[in-house]
JSON list of C-alpha atoms in Angstrom, two decimals:
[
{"chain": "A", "resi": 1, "resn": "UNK", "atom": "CA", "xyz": [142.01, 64.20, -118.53]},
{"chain": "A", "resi": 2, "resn": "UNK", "atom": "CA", "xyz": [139.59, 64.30, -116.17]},
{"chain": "A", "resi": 3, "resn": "UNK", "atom": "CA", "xyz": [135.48, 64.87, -116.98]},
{"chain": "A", "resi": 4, "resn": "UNK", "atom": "CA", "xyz": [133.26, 65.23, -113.92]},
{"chain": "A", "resi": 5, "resn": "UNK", "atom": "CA", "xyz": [129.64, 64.39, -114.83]},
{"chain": "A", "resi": 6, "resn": "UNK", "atom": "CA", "xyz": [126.38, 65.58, -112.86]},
{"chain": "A", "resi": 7, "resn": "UNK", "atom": "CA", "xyz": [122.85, 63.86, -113.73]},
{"chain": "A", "resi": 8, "resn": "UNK", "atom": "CA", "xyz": [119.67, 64.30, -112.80]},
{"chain": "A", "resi": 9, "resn": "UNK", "atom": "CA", "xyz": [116.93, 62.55, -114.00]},
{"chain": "A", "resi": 10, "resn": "UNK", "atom": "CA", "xyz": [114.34, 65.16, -113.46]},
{"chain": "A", "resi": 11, "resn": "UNK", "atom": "CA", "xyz": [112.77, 67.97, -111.37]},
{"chain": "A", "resi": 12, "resn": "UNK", "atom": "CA", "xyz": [113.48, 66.93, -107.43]},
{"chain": "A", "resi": 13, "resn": "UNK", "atom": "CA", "xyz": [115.34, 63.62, -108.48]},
{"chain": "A", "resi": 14, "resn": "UNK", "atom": "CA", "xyz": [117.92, 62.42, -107.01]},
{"chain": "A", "resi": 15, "resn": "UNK", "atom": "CA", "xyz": [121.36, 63.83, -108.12]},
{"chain": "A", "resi": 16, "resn": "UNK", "atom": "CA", "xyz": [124.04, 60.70, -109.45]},
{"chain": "A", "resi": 17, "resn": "UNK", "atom": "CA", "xyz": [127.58, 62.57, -110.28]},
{"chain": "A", "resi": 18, "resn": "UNK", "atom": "CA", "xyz": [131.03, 60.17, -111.88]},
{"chain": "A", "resi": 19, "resn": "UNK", "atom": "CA", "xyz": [133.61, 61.55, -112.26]},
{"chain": "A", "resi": 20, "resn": "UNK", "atom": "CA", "xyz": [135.37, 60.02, -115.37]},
{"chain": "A", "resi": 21, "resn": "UNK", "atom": "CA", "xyz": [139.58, 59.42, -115.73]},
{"chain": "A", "resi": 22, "resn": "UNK", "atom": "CA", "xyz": [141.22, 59.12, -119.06]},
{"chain": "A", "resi": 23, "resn": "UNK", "atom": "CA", "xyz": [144.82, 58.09, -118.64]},
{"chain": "A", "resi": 24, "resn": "UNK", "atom": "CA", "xyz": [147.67, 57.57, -121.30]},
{"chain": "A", "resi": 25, "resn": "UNK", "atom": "CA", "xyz": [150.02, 55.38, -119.27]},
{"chain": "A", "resi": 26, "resn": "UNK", "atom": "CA", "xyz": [152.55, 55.27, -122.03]},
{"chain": "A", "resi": 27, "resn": "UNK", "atom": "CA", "xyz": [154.57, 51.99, -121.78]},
{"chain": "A", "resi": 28, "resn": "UNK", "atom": "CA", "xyz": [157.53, 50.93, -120.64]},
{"chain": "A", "resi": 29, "resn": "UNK", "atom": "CA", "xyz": [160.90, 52.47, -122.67]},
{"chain": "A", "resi": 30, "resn": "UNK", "atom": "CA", "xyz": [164.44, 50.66, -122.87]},
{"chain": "A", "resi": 31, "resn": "UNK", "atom": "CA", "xyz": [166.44, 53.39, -122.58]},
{"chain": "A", "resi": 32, "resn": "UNK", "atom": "CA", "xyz": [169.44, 51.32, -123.94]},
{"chain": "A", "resi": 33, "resn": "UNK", "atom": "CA", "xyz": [167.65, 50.87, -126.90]},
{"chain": "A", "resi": 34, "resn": "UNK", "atom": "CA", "xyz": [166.15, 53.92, -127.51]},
{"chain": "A", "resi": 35, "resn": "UNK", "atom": "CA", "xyz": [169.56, 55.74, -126.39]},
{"chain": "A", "resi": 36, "resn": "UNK", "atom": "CA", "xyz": [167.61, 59.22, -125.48]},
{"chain": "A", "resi": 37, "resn": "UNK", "atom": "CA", "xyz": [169.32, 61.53, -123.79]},
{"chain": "A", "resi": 38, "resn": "UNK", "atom": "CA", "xyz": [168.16, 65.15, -122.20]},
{"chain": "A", "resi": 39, "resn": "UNK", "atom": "CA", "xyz": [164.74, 65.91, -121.38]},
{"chain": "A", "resi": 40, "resn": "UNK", "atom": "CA", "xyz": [163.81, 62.91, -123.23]},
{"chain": "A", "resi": 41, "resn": "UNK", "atom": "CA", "xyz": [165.86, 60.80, -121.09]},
{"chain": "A", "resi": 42, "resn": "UNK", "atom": "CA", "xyz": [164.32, 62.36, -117.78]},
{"chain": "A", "resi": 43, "resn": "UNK", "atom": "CA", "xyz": [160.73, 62.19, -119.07]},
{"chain": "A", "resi": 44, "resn": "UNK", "atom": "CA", "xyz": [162.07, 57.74, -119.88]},
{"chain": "A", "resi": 45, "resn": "UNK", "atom": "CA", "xyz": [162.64, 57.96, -116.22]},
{"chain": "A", "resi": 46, "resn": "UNK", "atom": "CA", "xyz": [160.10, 59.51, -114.72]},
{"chain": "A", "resi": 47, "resn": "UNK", "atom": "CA", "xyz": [157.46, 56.86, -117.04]},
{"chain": "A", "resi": 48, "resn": "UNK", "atom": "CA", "xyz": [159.31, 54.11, -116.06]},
{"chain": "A", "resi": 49, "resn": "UNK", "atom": "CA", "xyz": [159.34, 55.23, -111.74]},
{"chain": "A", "resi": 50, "resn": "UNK", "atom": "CA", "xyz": [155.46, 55.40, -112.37]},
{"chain": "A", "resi": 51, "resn": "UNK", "atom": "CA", "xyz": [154.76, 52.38, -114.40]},
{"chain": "A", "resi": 52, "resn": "UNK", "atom": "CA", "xyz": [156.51, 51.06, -111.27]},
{"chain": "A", "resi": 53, "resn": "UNK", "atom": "CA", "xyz": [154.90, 52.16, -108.93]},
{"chain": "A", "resi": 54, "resn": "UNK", "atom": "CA", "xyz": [151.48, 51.43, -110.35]},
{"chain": "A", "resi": 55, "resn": "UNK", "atom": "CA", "xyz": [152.88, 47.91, -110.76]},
{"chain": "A", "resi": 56, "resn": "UNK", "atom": "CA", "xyz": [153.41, 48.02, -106.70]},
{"chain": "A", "resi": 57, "resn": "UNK", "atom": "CA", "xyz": [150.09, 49.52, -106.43]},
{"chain": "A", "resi": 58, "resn": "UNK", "atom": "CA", "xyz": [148.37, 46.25, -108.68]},
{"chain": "A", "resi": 59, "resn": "UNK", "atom": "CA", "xyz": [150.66, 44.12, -106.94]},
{"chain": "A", "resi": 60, "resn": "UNK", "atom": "CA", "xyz": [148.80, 45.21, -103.69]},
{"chain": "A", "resi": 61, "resn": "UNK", "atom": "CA", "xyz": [146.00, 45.28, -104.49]},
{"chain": "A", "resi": 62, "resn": "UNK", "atom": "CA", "xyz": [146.16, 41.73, -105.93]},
{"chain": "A", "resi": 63, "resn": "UNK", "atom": "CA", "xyz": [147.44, 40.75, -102.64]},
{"chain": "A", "resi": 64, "resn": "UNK", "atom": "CA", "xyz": [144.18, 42.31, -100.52]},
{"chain": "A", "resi": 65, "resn": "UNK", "atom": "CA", "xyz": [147.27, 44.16, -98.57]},
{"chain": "A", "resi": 66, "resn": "UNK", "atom": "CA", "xyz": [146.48, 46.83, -96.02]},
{"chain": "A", "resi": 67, "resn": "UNK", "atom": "CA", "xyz": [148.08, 48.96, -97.32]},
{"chain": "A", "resi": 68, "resn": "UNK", "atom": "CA", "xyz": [148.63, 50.00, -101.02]},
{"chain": "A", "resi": 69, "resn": "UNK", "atom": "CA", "xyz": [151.00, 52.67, -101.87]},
{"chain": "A", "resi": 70, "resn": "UNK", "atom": "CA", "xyz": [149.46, 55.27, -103.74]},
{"chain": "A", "resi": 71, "resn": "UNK", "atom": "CA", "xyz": [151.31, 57.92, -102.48]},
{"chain": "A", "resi": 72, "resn": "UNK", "atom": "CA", "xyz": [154.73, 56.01, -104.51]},
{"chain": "A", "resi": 73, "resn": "UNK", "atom": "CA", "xyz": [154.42, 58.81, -107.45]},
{"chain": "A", "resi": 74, "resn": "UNK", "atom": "CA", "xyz": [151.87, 61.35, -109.06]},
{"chain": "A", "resi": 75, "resn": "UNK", "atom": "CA", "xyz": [150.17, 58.94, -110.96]},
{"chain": "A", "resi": 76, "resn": "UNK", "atom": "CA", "xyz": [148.78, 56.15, -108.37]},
{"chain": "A", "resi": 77, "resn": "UNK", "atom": "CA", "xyz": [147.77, 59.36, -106.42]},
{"chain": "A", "resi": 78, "resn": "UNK", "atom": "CA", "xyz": [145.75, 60.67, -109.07]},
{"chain": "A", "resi": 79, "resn": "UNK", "atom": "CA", "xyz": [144.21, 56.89, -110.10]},
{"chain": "A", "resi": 80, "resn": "UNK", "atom": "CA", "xyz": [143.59, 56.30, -106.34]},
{"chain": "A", "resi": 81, "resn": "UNK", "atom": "CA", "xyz": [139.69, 56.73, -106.20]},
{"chain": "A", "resi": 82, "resn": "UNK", "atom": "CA", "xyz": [139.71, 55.00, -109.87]},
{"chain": "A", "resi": 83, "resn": "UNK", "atom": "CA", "xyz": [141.39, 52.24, -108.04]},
{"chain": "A", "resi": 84, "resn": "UNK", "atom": "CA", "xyz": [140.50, 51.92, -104.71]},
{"chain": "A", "resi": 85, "resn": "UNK", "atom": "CA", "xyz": [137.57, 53.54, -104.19]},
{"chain": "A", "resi": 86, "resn": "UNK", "atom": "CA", "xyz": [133.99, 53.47, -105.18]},
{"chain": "A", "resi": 87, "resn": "UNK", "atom": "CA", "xyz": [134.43, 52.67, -108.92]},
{"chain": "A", "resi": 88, "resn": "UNK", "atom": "CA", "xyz": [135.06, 50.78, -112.33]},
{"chain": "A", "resi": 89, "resn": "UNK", "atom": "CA", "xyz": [137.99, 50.63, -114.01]},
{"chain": "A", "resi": 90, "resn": "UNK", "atom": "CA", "xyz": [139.06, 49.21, -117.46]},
{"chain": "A", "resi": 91, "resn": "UNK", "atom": "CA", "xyz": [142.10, 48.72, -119.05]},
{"chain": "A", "resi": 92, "resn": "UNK", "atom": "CA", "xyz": [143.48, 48.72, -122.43]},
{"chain": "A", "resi": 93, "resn": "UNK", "atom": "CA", "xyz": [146.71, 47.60, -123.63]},
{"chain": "A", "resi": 94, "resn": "UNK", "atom": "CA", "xyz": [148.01, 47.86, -127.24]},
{"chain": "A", "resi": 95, "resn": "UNK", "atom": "CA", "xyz": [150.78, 45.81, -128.57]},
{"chain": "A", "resi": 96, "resn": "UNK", "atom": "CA", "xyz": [153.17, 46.23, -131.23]},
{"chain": "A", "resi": 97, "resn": "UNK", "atom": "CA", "xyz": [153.94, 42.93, -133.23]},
{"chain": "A", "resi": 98, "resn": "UNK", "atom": "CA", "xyz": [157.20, 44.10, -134.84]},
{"chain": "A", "resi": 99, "resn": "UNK", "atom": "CA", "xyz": [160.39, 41.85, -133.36]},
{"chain": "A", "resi": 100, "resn": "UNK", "atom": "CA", "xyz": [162.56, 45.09, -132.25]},
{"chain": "A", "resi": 101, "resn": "UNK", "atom": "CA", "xyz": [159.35, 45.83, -129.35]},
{"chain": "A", "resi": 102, "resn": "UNK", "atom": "CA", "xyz": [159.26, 42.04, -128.20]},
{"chain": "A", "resi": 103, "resn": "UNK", "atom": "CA", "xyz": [160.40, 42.73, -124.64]},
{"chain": "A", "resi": 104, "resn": "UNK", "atom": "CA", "xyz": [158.33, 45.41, -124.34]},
{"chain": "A", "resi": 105, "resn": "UNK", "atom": "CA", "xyz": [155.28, 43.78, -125.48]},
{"chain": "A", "resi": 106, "resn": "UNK", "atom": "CA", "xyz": [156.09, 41.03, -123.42]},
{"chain": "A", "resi": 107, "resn": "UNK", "atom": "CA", "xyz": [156.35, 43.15, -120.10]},
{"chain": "A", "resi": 108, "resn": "UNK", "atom": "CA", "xyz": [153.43, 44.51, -121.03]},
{"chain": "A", "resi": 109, "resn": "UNK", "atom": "CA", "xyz": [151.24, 41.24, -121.56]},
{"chain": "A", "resi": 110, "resn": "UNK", "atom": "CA", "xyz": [152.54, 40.24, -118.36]},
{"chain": "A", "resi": 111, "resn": "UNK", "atom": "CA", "xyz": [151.51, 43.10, -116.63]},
{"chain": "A", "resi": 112, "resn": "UNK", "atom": "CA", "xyz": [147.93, 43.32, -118.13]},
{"chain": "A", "resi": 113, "resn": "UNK", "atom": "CA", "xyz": [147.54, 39.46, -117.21]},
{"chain": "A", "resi": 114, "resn": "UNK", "atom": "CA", "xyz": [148.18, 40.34, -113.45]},
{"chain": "A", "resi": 115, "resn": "UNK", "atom": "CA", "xyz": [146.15, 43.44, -113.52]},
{"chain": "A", "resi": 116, "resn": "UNK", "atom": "CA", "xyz": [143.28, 41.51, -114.87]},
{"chain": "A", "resi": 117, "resn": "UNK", "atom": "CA", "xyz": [143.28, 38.97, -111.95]},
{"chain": "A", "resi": 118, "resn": "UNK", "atom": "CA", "xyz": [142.57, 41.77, -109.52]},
{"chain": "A", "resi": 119, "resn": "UNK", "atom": "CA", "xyz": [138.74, 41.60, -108.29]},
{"chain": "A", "resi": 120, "resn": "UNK", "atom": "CA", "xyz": [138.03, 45.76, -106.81]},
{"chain": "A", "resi": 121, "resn": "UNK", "atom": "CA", "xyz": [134.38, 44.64, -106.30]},
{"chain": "A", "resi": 122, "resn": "UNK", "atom": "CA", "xyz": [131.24, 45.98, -107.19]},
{"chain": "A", "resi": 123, "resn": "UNK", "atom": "CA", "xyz": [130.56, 50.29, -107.82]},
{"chain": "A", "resi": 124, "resn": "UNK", "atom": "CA", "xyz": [127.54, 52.18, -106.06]},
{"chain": "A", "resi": 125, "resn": "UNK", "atom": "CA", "xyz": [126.01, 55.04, -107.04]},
{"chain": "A", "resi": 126, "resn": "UNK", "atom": "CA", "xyz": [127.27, 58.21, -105.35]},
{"chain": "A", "resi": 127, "resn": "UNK", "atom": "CA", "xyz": [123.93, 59.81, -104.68]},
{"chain": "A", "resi": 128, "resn": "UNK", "atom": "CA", "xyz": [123.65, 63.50, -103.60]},
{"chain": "A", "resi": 129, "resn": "UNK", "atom": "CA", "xyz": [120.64, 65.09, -101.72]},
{"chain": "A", "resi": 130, "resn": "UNK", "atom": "CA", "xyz": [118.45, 66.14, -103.30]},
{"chain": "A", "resi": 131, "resn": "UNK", "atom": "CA", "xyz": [118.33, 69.89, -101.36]},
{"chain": "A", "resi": 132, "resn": "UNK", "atom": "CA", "xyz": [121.13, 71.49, -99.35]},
{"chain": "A", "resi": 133, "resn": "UNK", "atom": "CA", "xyz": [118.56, 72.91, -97.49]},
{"chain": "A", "resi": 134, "resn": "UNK", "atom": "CA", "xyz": [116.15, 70.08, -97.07]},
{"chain": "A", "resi": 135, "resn": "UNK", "atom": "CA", "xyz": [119.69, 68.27, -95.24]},
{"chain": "A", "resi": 136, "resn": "UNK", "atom": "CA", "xyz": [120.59, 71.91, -93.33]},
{"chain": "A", "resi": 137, "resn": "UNK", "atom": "CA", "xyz": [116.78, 71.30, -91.90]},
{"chain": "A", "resi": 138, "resn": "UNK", "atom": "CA", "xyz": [116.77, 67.91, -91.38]},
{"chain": "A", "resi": 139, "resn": "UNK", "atom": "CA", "xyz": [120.41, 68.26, -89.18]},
{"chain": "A", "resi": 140, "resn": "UNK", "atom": "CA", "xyz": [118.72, 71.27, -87.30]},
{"chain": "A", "resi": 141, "resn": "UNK", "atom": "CA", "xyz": [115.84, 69.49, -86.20]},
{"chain": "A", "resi": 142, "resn": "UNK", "atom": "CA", "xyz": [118.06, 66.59, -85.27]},
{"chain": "A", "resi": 143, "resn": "UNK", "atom": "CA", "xyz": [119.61, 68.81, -82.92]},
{"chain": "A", "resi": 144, "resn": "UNK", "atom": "CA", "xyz": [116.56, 70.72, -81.76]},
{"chain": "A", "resi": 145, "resn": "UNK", "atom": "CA", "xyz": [115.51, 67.22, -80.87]},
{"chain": "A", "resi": 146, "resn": "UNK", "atom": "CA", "xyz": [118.85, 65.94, -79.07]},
{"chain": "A", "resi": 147, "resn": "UNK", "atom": "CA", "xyz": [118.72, 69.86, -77.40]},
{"chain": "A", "resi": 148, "resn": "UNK", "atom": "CA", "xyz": [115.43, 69.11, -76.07]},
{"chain": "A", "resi": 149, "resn": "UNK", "atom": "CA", "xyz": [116.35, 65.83, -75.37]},
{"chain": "A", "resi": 150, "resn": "UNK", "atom": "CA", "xyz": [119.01, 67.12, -73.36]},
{"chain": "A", "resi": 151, "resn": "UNK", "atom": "CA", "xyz": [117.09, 69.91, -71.24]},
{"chain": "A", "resi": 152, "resn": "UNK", "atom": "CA", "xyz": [114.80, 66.49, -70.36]},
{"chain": "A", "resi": 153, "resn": "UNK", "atom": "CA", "xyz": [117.80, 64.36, -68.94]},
{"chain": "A", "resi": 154, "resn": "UNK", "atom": "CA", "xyz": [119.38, 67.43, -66.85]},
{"chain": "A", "resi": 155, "resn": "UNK", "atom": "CA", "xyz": [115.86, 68.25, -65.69]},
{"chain": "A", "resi": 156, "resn": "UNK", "atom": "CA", "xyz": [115.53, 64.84, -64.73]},
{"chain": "A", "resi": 157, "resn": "UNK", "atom": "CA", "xyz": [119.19, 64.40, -63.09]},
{"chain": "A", "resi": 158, "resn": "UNK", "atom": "CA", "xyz": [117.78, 67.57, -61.22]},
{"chain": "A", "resi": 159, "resn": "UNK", "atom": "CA", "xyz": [114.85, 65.41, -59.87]},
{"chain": "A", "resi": 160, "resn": "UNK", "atom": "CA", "xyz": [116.42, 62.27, -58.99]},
{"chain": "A", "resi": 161, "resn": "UNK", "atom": "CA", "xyz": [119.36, 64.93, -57.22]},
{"chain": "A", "resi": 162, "resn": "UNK", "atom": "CA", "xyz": [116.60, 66.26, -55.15]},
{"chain": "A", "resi": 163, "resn": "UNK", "atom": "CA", "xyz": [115.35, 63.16, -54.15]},
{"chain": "A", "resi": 164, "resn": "UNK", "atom": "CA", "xyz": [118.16, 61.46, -53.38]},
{"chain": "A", "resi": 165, "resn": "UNK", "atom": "CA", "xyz": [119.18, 64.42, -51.47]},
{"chain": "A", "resi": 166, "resn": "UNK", "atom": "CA", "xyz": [115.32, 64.49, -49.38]},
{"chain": "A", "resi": 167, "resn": "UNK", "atom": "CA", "xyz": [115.99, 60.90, -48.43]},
{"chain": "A", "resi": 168, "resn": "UNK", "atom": "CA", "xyz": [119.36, 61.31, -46.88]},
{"chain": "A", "resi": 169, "resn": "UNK", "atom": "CA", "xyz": [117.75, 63.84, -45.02]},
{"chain": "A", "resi": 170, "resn": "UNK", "atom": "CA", "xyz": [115.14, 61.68, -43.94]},
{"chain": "A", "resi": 171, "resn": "UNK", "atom": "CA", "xyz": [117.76, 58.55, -42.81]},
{"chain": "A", "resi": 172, "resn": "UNK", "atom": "CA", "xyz": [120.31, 61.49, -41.62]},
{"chain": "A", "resi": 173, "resn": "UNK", "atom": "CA", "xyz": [116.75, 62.24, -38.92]},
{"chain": "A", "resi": 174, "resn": "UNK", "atom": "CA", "xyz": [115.74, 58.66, -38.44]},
{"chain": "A", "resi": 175, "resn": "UNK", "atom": "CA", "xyz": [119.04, 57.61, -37.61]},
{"chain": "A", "resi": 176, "resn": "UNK", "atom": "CA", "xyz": [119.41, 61.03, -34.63]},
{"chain": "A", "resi": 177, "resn": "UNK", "atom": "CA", "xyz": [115.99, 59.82, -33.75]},
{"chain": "A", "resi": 178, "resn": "UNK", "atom": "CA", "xyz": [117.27, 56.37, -33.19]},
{"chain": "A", "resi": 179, "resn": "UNK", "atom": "CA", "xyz": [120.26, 57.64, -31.07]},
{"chain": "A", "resi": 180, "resn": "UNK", "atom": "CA", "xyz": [118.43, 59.94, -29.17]},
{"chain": "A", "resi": 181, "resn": "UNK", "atom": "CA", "xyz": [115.90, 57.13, -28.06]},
{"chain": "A", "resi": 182, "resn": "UNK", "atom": "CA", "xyz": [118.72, 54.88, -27.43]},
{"chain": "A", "resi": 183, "resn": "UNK", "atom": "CA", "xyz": [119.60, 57.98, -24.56]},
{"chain": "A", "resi": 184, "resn": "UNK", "atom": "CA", "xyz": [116.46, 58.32, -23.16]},
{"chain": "A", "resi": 185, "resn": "UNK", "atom": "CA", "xyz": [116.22, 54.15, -22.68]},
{"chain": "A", "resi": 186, "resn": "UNK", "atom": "CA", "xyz": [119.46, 54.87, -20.78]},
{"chain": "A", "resi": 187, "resn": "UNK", "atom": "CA", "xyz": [118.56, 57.50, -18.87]},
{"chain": "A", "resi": 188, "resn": "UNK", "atom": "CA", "xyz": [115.58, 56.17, -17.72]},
{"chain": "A", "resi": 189, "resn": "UNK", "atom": "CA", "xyz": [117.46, 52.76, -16.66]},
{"chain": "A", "resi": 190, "resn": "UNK", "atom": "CA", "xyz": [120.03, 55.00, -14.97]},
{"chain": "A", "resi": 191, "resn": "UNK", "atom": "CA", "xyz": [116.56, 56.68, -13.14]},
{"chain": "A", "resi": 192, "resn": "UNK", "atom": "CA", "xyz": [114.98, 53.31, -12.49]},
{"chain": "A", "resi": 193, "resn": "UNK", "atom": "CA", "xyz": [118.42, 51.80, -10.84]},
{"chain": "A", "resi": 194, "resn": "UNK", "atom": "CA", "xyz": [118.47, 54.84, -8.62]},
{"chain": "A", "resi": 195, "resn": "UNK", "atom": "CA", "xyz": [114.75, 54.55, -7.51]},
{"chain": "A", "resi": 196, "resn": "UNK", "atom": "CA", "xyz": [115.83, 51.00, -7.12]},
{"chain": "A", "resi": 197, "resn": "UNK", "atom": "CA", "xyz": [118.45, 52.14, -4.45]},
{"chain": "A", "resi": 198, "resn": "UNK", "atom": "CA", "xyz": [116.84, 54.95, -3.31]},
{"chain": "A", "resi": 199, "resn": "UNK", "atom": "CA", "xyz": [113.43, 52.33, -1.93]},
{"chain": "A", "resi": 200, "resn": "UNK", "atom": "CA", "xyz": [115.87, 49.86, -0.70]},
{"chain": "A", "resi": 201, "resn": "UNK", "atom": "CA", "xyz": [117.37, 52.09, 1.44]},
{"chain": "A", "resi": 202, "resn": "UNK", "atom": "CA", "xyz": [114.40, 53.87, 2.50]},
{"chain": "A", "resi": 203, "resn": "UNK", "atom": "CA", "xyz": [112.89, 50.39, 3.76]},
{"chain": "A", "resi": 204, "resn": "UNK", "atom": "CA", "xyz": [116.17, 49.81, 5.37]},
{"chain": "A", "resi": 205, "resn": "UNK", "atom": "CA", "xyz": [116.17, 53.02, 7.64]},
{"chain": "A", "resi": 206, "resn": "UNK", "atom": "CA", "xyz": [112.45, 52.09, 8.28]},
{"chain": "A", "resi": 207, "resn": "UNK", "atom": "CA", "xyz": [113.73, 48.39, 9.18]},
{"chain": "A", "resi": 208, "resn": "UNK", "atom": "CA", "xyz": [116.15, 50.33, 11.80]},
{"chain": "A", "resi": 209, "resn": "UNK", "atom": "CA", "xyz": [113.69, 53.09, 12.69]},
{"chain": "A", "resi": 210, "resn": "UNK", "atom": "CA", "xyz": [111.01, 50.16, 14.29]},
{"chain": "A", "resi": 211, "resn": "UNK", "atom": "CA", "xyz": [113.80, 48.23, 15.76]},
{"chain": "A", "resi": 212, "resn": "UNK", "atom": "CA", "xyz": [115.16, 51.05, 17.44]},
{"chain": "A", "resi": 213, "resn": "UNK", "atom": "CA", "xyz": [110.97, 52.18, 18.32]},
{"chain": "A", "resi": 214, "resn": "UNK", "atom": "CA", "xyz": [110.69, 48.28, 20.06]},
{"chain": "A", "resi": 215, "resn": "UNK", "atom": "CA", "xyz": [113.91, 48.37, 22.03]},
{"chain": "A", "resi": 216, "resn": "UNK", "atom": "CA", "xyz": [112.62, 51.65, 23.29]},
{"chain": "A", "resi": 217, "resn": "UNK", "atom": "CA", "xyz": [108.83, 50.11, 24.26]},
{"chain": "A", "resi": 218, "resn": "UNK", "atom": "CA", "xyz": [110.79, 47.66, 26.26]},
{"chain": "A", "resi": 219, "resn": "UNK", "atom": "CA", "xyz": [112.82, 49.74, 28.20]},
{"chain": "A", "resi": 220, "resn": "UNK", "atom": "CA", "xyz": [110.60, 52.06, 29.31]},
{"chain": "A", "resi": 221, "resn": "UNK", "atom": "CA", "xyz": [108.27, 49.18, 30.59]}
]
């Protein structure tokens, strides 16, 4: 049986809710001795394959494993959150003192001593909010806030796009600048080394010119 309980310990309070498991884990049956047969004999069976696998369950859990196999049978599936989750769990075991049940009380001392070693720590209170809407409006200003947030950062990644994109102009016109000065130093060397020439042999004709002018004076005195 299973009893779900919701509490509230007044108007606007936070909301606790348990959920609470009865279980009748039977015990362990010799079939040998109890010689059923038919659907009692099934039902022996299927007790025994989960009082088995609850023992492999305990076993794990006893262990700190990483994993525990609650998935073995129906009834470790249904005790999972009892047992590994957020919870408390108690166990009682009842024994009969009469000689023909000795093994089985014995199994079954055995198996409550080992159960009882096994530490599932500490439950917390499961807490609810305290208004499905309050949390709907709370999560839609969150992402009013991250959408705004968002509209910033692409408006800024816009910006810094921009800029980076003016200054690459600006180095793409400094750097033609550069080589276009670097042609007009070389044109004008090319210009100086032919006015260079050009005077040199200018003065050299002149050189010839007054030579030519003085062998002239001579003959003609």
């Amino acid at each position: 049986m299973i009893l779900h309980v919701d509490i509230t310990s007044g108007v606007g309070e936070t909301k606790c809710r348990g959920s609470l498991y009865l279980i009748d884990l039977a015990g362990s049956e010799r079939v040998r001795k109890s010689e059923v047969e038919g659907q009692a004999l099934k039902e022996a069976q299927h007790i025994n394959k989960s009082l088995s696998a609850l023992g492999n369950v305990m076993e794990a859990l006893d262990r700190k494993a990483s994993h525990v196999p609650y998935r073995d049978s129906k009834l470790t599936h249904l005790l999972t959150n009892s047992l590994g989750g957020n919870s408390r769990t108690m166990m009682i075991m009842t024994a009969c003192p009469h000689n023909e049940s000795y093994d089985e009380t014995t199994f079954a001392l055995k198996f409550a001593t080992r159960v009882r070693r096994i530490n599932l720590g500490s439950a917390q209170r499961n807490i609810l909010s305290k208004n499905l809407e309050e949390t709907v409006k709370q999560l839609n200003q969150e992402k009013s806030q991250l959408s705004k947030a968002k509209e910033r950062s692409d408006a800024q990644l816009f910006s810094l796009k921009k800029e980076k994109e003016r200054i690459e102009d600006k180095l793409s016109r400094a750097s033609l600048a550069r080589a276009n000065s670097k042609d007009e130093m070389r044109t004008l060397g090319v210009l100086r080394q032919a006015n260079t020439d050009a005077t040199a042999r200018w003065q050299k004709e002149k050189n010839a010119r007054e030579e030519k002018s003085a062998e002239l004076g001579k003959l003609q005195e």
